[in-house]
mmCIF file of C-alpha atoms in Angstrom:
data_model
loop_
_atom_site.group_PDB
_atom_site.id
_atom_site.type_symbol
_atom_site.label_atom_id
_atom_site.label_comp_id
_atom_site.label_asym_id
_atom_site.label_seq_id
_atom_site.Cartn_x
_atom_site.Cartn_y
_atom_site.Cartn_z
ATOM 1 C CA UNK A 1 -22.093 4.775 -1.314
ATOM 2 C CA UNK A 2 -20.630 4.219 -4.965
ATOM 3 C CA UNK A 3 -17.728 2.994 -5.592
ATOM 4 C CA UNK A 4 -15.998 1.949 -9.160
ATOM 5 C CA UNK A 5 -14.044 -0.993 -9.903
ATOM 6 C CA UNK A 6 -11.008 1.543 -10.787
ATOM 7 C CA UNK A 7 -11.327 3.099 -7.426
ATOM 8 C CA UNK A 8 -11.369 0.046 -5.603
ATOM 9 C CA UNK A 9 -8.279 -1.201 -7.205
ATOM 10 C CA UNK A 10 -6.339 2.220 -6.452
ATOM 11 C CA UNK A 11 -6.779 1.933 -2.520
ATOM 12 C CA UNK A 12 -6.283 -1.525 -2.626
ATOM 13 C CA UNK A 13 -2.749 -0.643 -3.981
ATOM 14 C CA UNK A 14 -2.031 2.342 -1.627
ATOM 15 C CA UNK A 15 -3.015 -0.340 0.715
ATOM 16 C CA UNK A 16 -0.574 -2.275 -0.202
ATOM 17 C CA UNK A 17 2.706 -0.069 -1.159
ATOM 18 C CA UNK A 18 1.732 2.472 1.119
ATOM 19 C CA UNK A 19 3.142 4.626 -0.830
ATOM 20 C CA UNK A 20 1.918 7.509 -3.639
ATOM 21 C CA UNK A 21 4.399 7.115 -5.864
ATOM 22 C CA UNK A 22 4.710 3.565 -6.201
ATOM 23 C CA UNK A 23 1.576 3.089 -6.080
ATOM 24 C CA UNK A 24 0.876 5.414 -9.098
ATOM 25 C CA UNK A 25 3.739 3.858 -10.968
ATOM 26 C CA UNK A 26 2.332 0.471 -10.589
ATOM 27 C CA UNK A 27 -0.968 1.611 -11.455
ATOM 28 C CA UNK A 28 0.079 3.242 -14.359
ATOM 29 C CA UNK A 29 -1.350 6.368 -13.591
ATOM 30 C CA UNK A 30 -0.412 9.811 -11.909
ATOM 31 C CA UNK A 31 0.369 10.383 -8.399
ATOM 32 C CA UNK A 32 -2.671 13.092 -8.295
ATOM 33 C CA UNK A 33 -4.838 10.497 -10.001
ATOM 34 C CA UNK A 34 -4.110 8.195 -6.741
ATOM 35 C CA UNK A 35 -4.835 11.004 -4.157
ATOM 36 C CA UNK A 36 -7.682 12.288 -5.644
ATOM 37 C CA UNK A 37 -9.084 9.127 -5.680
ATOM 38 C CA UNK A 38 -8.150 8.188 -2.144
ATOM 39 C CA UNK A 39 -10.105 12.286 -0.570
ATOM 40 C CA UNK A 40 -12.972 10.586 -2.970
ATOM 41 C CA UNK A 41 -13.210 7.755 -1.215
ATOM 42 C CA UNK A 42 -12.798 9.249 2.185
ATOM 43 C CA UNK A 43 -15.436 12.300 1.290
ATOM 44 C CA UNK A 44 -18.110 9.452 0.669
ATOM 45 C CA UNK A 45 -17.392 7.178 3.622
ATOM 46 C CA UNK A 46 -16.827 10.161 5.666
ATOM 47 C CA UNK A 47 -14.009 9.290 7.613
ATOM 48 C CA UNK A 48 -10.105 8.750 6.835
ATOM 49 C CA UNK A 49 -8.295 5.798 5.353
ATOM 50 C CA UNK A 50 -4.940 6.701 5.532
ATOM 51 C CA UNK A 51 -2.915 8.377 7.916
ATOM 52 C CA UNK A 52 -0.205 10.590 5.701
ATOM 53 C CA UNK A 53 2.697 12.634 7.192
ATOM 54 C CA UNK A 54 5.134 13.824 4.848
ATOM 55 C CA UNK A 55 7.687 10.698 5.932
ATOM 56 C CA UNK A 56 5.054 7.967 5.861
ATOM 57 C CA UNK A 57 1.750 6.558 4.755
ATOM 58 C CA UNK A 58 -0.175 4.058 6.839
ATOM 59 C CA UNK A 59 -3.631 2.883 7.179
ATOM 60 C CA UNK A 60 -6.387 4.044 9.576
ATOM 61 C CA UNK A 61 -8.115 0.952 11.617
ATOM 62 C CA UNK A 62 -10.657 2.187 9.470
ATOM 63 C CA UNK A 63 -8.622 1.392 5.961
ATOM 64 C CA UNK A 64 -7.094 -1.618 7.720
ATOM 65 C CA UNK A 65 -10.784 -2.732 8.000
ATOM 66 C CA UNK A 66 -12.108 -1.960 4.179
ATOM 67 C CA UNK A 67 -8.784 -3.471 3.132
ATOM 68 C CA UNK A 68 -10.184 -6.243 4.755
ATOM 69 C CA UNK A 69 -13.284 -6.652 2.826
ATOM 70 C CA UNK A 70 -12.513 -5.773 -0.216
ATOM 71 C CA UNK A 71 -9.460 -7.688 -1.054
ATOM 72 C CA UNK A 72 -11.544 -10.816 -1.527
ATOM 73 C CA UNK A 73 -14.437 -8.936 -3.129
ATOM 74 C CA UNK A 74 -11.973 -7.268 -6.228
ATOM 75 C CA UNK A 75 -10.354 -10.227 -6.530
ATOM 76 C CA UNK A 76 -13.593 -12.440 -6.929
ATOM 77 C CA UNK A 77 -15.104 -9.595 -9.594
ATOM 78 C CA UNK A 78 -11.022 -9.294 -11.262
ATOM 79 C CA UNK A 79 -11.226 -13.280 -11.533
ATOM 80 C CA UNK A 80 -14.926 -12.890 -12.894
ATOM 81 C CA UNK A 81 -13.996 -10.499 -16.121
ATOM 82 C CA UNK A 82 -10.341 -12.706 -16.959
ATOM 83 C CA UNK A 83 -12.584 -15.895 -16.876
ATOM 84 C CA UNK A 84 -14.890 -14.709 -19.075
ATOM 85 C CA UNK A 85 -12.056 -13.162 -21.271
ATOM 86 C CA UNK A 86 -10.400 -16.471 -21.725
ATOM 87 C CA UNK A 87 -13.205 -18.593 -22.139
ATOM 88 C CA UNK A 88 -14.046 -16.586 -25.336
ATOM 89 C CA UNK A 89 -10.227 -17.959 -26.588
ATOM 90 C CA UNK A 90 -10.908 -21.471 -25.607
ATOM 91 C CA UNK A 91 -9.187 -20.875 -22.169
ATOM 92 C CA UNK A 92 -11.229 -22.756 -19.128
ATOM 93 C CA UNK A 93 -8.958 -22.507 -15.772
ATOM 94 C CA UNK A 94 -5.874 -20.109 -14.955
ATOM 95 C CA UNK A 95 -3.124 -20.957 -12.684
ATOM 96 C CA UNK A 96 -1.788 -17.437 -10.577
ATOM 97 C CA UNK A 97 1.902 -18.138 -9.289
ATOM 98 C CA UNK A 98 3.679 -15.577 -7.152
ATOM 99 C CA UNK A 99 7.223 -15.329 -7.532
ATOM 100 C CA UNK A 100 9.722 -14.035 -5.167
ATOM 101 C CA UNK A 101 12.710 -14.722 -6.791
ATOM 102 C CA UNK A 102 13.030 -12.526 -10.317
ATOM 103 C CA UNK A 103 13.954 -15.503 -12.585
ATOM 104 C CA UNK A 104 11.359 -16.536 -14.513
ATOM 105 C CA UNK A 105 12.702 -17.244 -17.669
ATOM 106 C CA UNK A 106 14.833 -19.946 -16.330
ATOM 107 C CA UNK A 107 11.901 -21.579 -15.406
ATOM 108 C CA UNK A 108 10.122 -21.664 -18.957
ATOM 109 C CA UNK A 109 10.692 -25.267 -19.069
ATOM 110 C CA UNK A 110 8.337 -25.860 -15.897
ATOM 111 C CA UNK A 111 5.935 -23.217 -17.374
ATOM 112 C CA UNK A 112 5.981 -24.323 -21.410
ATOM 113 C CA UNK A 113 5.556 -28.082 -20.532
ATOM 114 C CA UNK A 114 2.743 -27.348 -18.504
ATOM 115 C CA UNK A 115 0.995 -25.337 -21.279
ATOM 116 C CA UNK A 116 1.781 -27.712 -23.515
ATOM 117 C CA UNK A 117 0.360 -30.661 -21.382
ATOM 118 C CA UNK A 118 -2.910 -28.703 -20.714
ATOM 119 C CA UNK A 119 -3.472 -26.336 -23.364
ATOM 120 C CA UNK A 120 -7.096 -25.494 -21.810
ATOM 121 C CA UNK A 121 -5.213 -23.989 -18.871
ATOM 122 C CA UNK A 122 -3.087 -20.928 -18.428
ATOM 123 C CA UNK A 123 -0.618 -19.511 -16.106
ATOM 124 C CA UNK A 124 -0.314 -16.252 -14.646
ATOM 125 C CA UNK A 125 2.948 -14.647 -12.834
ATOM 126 C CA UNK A 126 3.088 -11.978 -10.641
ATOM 127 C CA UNK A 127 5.764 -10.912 -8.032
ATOM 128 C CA UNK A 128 4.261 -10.672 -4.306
ATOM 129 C CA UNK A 129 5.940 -7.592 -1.907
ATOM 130 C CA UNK A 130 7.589 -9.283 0.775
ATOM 131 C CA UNK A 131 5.669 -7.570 3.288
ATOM 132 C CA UNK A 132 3.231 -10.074 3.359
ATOM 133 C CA UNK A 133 4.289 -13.056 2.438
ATOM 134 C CA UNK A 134 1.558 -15.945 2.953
ATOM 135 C CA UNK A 135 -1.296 -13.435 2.292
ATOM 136 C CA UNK A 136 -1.943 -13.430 -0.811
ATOM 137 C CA UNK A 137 -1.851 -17.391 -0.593
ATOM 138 C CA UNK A 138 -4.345 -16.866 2.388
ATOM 139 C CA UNK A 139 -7.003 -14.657 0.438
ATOM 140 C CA UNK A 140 -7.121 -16.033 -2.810
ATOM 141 C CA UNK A 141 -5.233 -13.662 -4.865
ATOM 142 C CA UNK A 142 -2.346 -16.471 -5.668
ATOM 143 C CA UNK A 143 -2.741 -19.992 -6.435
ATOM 144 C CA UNK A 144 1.056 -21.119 -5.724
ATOM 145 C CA UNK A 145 3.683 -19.091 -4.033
ATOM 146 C CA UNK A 146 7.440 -19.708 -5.083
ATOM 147 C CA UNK A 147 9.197 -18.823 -1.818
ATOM 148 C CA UNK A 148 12.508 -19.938 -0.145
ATOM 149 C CA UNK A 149 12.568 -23.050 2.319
ATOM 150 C CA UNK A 150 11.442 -23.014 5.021
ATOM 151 C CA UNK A 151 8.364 -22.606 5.116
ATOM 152 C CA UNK A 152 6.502 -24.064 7.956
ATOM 153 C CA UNK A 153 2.825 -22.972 8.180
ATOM 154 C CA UNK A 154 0.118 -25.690 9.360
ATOM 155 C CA UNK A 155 -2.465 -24.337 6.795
ATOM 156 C CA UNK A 156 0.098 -24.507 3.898
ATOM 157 C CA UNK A 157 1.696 -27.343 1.672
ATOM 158 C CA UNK A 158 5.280 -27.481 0.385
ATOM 159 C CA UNK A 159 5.960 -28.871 -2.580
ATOM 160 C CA UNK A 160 8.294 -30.325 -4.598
ATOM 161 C CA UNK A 161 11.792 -27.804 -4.930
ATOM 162 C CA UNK A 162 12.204 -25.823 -8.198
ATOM 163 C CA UNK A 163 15.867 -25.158 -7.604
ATOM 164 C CA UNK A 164 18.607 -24.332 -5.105
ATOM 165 C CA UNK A 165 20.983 -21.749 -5.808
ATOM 166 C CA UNK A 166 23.952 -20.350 -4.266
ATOM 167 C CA UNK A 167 24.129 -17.178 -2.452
ATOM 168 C CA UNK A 168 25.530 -13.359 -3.606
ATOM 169 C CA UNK A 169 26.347 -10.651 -1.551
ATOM 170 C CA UNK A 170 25.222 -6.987 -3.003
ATOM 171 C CA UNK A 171 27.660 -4.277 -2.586
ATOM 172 C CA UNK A 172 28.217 -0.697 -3.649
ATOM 173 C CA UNK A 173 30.350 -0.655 -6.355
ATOM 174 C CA UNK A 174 32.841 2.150 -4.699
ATOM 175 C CA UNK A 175 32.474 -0.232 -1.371
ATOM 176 C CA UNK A 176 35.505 -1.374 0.205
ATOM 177 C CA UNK A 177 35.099 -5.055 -0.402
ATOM 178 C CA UNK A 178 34.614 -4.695 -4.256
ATOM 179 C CA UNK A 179 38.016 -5.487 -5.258
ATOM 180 C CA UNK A 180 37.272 -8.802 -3.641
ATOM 181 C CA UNK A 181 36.690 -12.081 -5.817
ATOM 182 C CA UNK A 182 34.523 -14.128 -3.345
ATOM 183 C CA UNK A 183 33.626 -12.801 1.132
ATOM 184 C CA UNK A 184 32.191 -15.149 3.673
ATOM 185 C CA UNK A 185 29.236 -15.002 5.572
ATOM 186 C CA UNK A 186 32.028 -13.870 8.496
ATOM 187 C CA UNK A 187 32.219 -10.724 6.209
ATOM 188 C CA UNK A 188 29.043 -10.042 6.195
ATOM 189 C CA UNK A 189 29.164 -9.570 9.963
ATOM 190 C CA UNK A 190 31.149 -6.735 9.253
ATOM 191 C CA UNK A 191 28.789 -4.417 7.638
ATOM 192 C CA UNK A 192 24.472 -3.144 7.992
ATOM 193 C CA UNK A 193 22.449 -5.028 6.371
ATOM 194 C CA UNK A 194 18.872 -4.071 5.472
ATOM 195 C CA UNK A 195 15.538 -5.491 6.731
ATOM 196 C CA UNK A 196 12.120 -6.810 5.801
ATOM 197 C CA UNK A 197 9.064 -6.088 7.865
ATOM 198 C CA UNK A 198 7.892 -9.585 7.240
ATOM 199 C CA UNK A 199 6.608 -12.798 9.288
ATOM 200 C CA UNK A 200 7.221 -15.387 10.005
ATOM 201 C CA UNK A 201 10.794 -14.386 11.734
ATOM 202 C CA UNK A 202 11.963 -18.014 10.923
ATOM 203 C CA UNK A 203 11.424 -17.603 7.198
ATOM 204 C CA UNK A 204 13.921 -14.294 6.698
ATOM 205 C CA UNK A 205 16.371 -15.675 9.119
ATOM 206 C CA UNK A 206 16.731 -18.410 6.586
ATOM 207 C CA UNK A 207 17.752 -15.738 4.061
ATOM 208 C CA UNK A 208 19.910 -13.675 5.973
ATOM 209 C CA UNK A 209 20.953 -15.184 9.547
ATOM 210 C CA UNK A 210 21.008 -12.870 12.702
ATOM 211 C CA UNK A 211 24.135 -14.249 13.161
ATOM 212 C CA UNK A 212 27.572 -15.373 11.592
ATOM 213 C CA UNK A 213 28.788 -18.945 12.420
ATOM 214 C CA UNK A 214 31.142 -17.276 14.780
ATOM 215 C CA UNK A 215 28.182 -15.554 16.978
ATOM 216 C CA UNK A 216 28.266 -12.101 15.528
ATOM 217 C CA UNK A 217 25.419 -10.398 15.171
ATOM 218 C CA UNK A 218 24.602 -9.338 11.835
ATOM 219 C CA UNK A 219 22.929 -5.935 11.691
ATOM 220 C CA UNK A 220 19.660 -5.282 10.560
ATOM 221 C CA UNK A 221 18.676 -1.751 9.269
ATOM 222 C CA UNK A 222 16.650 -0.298 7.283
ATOM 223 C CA UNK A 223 12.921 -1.435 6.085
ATOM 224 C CA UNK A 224 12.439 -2.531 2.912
ATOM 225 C CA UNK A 225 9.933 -3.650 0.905
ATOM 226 C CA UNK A 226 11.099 -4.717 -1.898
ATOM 227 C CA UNK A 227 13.644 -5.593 -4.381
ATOM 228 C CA UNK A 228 14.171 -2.208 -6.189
ATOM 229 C CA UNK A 229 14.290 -0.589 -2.689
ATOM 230 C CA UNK A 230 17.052 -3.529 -1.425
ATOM 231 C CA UNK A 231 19.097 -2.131 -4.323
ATOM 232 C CA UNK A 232 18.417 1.382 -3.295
ATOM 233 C CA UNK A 233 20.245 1.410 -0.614
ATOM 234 C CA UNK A 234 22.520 -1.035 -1.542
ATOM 235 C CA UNK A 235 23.729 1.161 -4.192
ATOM 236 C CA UNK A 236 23.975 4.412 -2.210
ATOM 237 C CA UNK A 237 26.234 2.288 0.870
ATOM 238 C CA UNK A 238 24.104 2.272 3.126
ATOM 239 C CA UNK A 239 24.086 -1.365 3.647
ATOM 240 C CA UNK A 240 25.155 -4.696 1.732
ATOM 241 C CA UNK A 241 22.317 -7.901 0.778
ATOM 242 C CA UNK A 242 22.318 -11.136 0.635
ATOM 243 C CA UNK A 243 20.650 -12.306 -2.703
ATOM 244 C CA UNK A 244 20.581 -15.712 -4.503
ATOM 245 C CA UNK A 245 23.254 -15.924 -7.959
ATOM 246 C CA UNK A 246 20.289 -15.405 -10.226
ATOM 247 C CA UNK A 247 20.236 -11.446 -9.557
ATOM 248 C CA UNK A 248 23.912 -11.211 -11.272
ATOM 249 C CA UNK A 249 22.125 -12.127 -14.657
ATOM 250 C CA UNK A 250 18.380 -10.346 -14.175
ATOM 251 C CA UNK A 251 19.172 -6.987 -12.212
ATOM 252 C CA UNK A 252 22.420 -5.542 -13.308
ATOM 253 C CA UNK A 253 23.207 -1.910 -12.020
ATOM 254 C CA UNK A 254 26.475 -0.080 -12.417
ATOM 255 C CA UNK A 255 26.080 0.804 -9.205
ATOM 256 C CA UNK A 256 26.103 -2.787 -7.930
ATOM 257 C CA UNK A 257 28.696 -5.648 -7.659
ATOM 258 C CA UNK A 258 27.914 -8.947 -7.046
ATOM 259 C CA UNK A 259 30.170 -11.082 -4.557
ATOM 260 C CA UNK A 260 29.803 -14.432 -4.697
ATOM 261 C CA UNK A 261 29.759 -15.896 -0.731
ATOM 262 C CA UNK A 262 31.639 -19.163 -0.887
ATOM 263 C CA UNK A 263 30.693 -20.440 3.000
ATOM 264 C CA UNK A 264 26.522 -20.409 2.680
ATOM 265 C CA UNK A 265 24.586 -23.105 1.780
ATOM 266 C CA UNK A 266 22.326 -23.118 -1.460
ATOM 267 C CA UNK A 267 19.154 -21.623 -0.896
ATOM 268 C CA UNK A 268 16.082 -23.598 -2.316
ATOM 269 C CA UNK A 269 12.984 -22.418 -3.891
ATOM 270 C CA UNK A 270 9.502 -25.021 -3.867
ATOM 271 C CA UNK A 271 6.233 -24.525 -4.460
ATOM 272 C CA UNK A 272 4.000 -23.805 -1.427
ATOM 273 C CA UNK A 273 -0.236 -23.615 -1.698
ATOM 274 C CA UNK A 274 -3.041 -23.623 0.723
ATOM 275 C CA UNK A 275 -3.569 -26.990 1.365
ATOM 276 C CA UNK A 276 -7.369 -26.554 1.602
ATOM 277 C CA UNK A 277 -7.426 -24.471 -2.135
ATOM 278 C CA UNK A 278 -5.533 -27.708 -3.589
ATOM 279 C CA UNK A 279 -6.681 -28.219 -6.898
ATOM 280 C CA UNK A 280 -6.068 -29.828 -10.607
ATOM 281 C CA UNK A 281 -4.365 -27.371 -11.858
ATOM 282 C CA UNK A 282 -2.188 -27.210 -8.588
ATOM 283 C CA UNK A 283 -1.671 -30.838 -8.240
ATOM 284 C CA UNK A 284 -0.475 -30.940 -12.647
ATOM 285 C CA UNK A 285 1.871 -28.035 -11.795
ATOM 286 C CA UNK A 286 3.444 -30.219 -8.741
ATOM 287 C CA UNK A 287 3.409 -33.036 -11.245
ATOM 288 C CA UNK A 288 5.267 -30.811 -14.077
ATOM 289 C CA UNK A 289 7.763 -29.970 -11.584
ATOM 290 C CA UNK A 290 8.843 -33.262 -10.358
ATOM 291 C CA UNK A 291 9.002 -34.584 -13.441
ATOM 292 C CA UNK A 292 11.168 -32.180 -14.895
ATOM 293 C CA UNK A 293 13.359 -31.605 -11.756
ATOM 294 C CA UNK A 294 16.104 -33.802 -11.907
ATOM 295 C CA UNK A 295 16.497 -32.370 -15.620
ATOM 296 C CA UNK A 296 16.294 -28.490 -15.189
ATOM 297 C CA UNK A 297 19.750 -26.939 -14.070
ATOM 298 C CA UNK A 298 19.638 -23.452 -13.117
ATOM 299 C CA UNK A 299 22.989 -21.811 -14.380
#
């Protein structure tokens, strides 16, 4: 059985958005291109990957298990090719951050003084699905996650805090609260929010509690997985979010208001890595960081 590096990559990202459409659009390619691929596949192995209804997508045990095995094997032969593509412009080592939160410019200084220290080294940002949080951390895709605290995984090392930042809650703009100036985390007790199909449990509780200071459960409903989708139904009032400030500045939508939430403390972002992947490159990043920290304000 044959198949091509192109192919590969297109189940790998069906494997990962579950989803045709998105995963055409990320791939840059049409929706027919990424089925066709996918009965390709399947024709030659002889058995299904995917489970597809018209509601849902999901992976056979079988796709579950060449998910598996492949991840590490693209990203080894992905790695391979950039390598040798940056070594021909003097480049030796990259860095690969994954961002959760959407505000990378504010963080040039971090990234600029780090290029500038070690011009033989590059960086390399990409923005992780919160479905699985630690796993691209776990099988090599990432270098360094940016995440929200806590994080609290034996086989992972925090590092040193980028920056805190206080908290916004998304609304319709038609919803009933939008004439407010500023709504408590009380408030938010008051309305659906949506969910993330994530673990650990203890890291989205951080981000949104299960329940207000007063003991009111805060509704979870429905599955997201990802920021475009939070927005989604935010938009359409089918549920409010919880968001740090940043999002007022990088993903406005006239659909949207942003409510500051006056009674929630700042939520920090750090560094986190596999402690056994720990490297130079890791340990100059941690060192750019610290250095810089108690200069860098977020606005």
């Amino acid at each position: 059985m044959q198949m091509e590096l192109r192919d590969i990559e297109i189940f790998l990202v069906l494997a990962e958005e579950l989803h045709f459409g998105r995963a055409a659009a990320r791939l840059h390619v049409s929706q027919a291109r990424v089925s066709q691929a996918i009965k390709a596949q399947e024709r030659r192995i002889g058995a299904p990957l995917f489970d597809r209804t018209s509601r849902r997508v999901r992976l056979t045990s079988l796709g579950r298990q060449l998910r598996d095995d492949l991840r590490p094997v693209y990203a080894g032969l992905r790695d391979s090719l950039e390598r040798a593509r940056l070594a021909a412009q003097g480049i030796t080592a990259v860095l690969r951050i994954g961002m959760l939160p959407i505000n990378v410019h504010d963080l040039r200084p971090y990234w600029d003084t780090f290029r500038s220290r070690h011009p033989a080294w590059d960086l390399r940002i990409s923005h992780p699905t919160f479905a699985d949080l630690f796993g691209g951390l776990r099988c090599g895709e990432i270098d360094v996650l940016v995440a929200w605290l806590p994080v609290e995984e034996p086989d992972l090392t925090v590092g040193p805090i980028l920056f805190a930042e206080s908290r916004v809650l998304a609304i319709a703009a038609g919803h009933e609260l939008a004439e407010r100036t500023s709504v408590s985390l009380e408030t938010v007790g008051d309305f659906q929010h949506v969910d993330i199909e994530t673990k650990p449990d203890y890291w989205f509780e951080s981000y949104v509690p299960s329940h207000t200071r007063r003991g009111r459960v805060i509704e979870r409903g429905p599955l997201v997985r990802n920021t475009a989708e939070i927005l989604t139904w935010t938009g359409m009032g089918e549920a409010v979010a919880l968001f740090p400030s940043h999002m007022t500045r990088y993903w406005v939508r006239q659909d949207i208001v942003y409510l500051p939430v006056h009674d929630v403390e700042p939520l920090p972002y750090a560094l986190i890595w596999r402690s056994d992947t720990e490297n130079d490159l890791i340990r100059a990043l941690a060192r750019t960081v610290r250095d810089l920290g108690s200069h860098l304000t977020i606005p």
